């Protein structure tokens, strides 16, 4: 057995994962980013429906259904942002995510209550 075969077997092969790389990649995925505000993409059409067509029944109920999905997503991402804030990982980004998600959800709830 030559030395290149021994090195390949010892490291798990050329295609195998490097154990030193895994923690950094998983830590990078755990960091908050502005992409965590994705529920606003769902909340925005609901808010626009309620703003421009809220007097019509179909728009009110469609906006409510879409808004519930967006609010559920905001709850999931908001929980993750609070966890990032408590762990001290990029606190300003976590605060920004919380501010955007809470304000969009609050505006949706207020619009729905106003037309009720």
Coordinates of C-alpha atoms in Angstrom, one line a residue:
X1 CA 0.0 0.0 0.0
X2 CA 1.5 3.3 -1.0
X3 CA 1.3 6.6 1.0
X4 CA -1.4 8.1 -1.2
X5 CA -3.7 5.2 -0.5
X6 CA -3.0 5.4 3.2
X7 CA -3.7 9.1 3.3
X8 CA -7.0 8.6 1.3
X9 CA -8.2 5.9 3.7
X10 CA -7.1 7.8 6.8
X11 CA -9.0 11.0 5.8
X12 CA -12.2 9.1 4.7
X13 CA -11.6 9.3 0.9
X14 CA -11.4 12.3 -1.4
X15 CA -15.1 12.6 -1.6
X16 CA -15.8 12.1 2.1
X17 CA -16.6 15.1 4.3
X18 CA -13.8 16.8 6.1
X19 CA -14.6 16.7 9.9
X20 CA -12.9 20.1 10.3
X21 CA -15.2 21.8 7.8
X22 CA -18.6 20.7 9.3
X23 CA -18.8 22.9 12.4
X24 CA -18.0 26.1 10.6
X25 CA -20.6 25.4 7.9
X26 CA -23.3 24.6 10.5
X27 CA -22.4 27.6 12.5
X28 CA -22.6 29.8 9.4
X29 CA -26.2 28.5 8.7
X30 CA -27.2 29.3 12.3
X31 CA -26.3 33.0 11.9
X32 CA -29.2 35.4 11.4
X33 CA -29.5 37.3 8.1
X34 CA -31.9 39.7 6.4
X35 CA -33.1 36.6 4.4
X36 CA -34.9 35.6 7.6
X37 CA -37.6 38.1 6.8
X38 CA -39.0 35.8 4.1
X39 CA -42.5 35.8 5.7
X40 CA -42.9 39.4 4.5
X41 CA -43.1 38.1 1.0
X42 CA -46.3 36.3 2.0
X43 CA -47.6 39.1 4.2
X44 CA -47.2 41.8 1.6
X45 CA -49.8 40.5 -0.9
X46 CA -52.2 40.0 2.0
X47 CA -51.7 43.6 3.1
X48 CA -52.1 44.9 -0.4
X49 CA -55.3 43.0 -0.9
X50 CA -56.7 44.4 2.3
X51 CA -55.6 47.9 1.5
X52 CA -57.0 48.1 -2.0
X53 CA -59.8 45.6 -2.1
X54 CA -60.6 45.2 1.6
X55 CA -64.2 46.2 1.2
X56 CA -65.0 43.2 -0.9
X57 CA -65.6 39.9 0.8
X58 CA -63.4 37.8 -1.5
X59 CA -60.4 40.0 -0.9
X60 CA -60.9 40.1 2.8
X61 CA -61.0 36.3 3.2
X62 CA -58.2 35.8 0.7
X63 CA -56.0 38.3 2.5
X64 CA -56.9 36.7 5.8
X65 CA -55.9 33.2 4.6
X66 CA -52.7 34.4 3.1
X67 CA -52.0 36.5 6.1
X68 CA -52.4 33.5 8.5
X69 CA -49.7 31.7 6.5
X70 CA -47.4 34.7 6.6
X71 CA -48.0 35.2 10.3
X72 CA -47.2 31.5 11.0
X73 CA -43.9 31.9 9.1
X74 CA -43.2 35.1 11.0
X75 CA -43.7 33.3 14.3
X76 CA -41.2 30.6 13.3
X77 CA -38.6 33.1 12.1
X78 CA -39.3 35.5 15.0
X79 CA -38.6 32.7 17.4
X80 CA -35.3 32.0 15.7
X81 CA -34.4 35.7 15.8
X82 CA -35.1 35.8 19.5
X83 CA -32.8 32.8 20.0
X84 CA -30.1 34.5 17.9
X85 CA -30.5 37.6 20.0
X86 CA -30.2 35.7 23.3
X87 CA -27.1 33.9 22.0
X88 CA -25.5 37.1 21.0
X89 CA -25.1 36.2 17.3
X90 CA -25.3 39.3 15.2
X91 CA -27.8 41.1 17.5
X92 CA -28.5 44.0 15.2
X93 CA -29.6 41.7 12.4
X94 CA -31.8 39.8 14.8
X95 CA -33.4 43.0 16.0
X96 CA -34.0 44.1 12.4
X97 CA -35.7 40.8 11.6
X98 CA -37.8 41.0 14.7
X99 CA -38.8 44.6 13.9
X100 CA -39.8 43.8 10.3
X101 CA -41.8 40.7 11.2
X102 CA -43.6 42.1 14.2
X103 CA -44.5 45.3 12.4
X104 CA -45.8 43.4 9.3
X105 CA -47.8 41.0 11.4
X106 CA -49.2 43.8 13.6
X107 CA -50.3 45.8 10.5
X108 CA -52.0 42.8 9.1
X109 CA -53.9 42.1 12.3
X110 CA -55.0 45.7 12.6
X111 CA -56.2 45.8 9.0
X112 CA -58.2 42.6 9.6
X113 CA -59.7 43.9 12.8
X114 CA -60.5 47.2 11.1
X115 CA -62.6 45.6 8.4
X116 CA -64.2 43.0 10.7

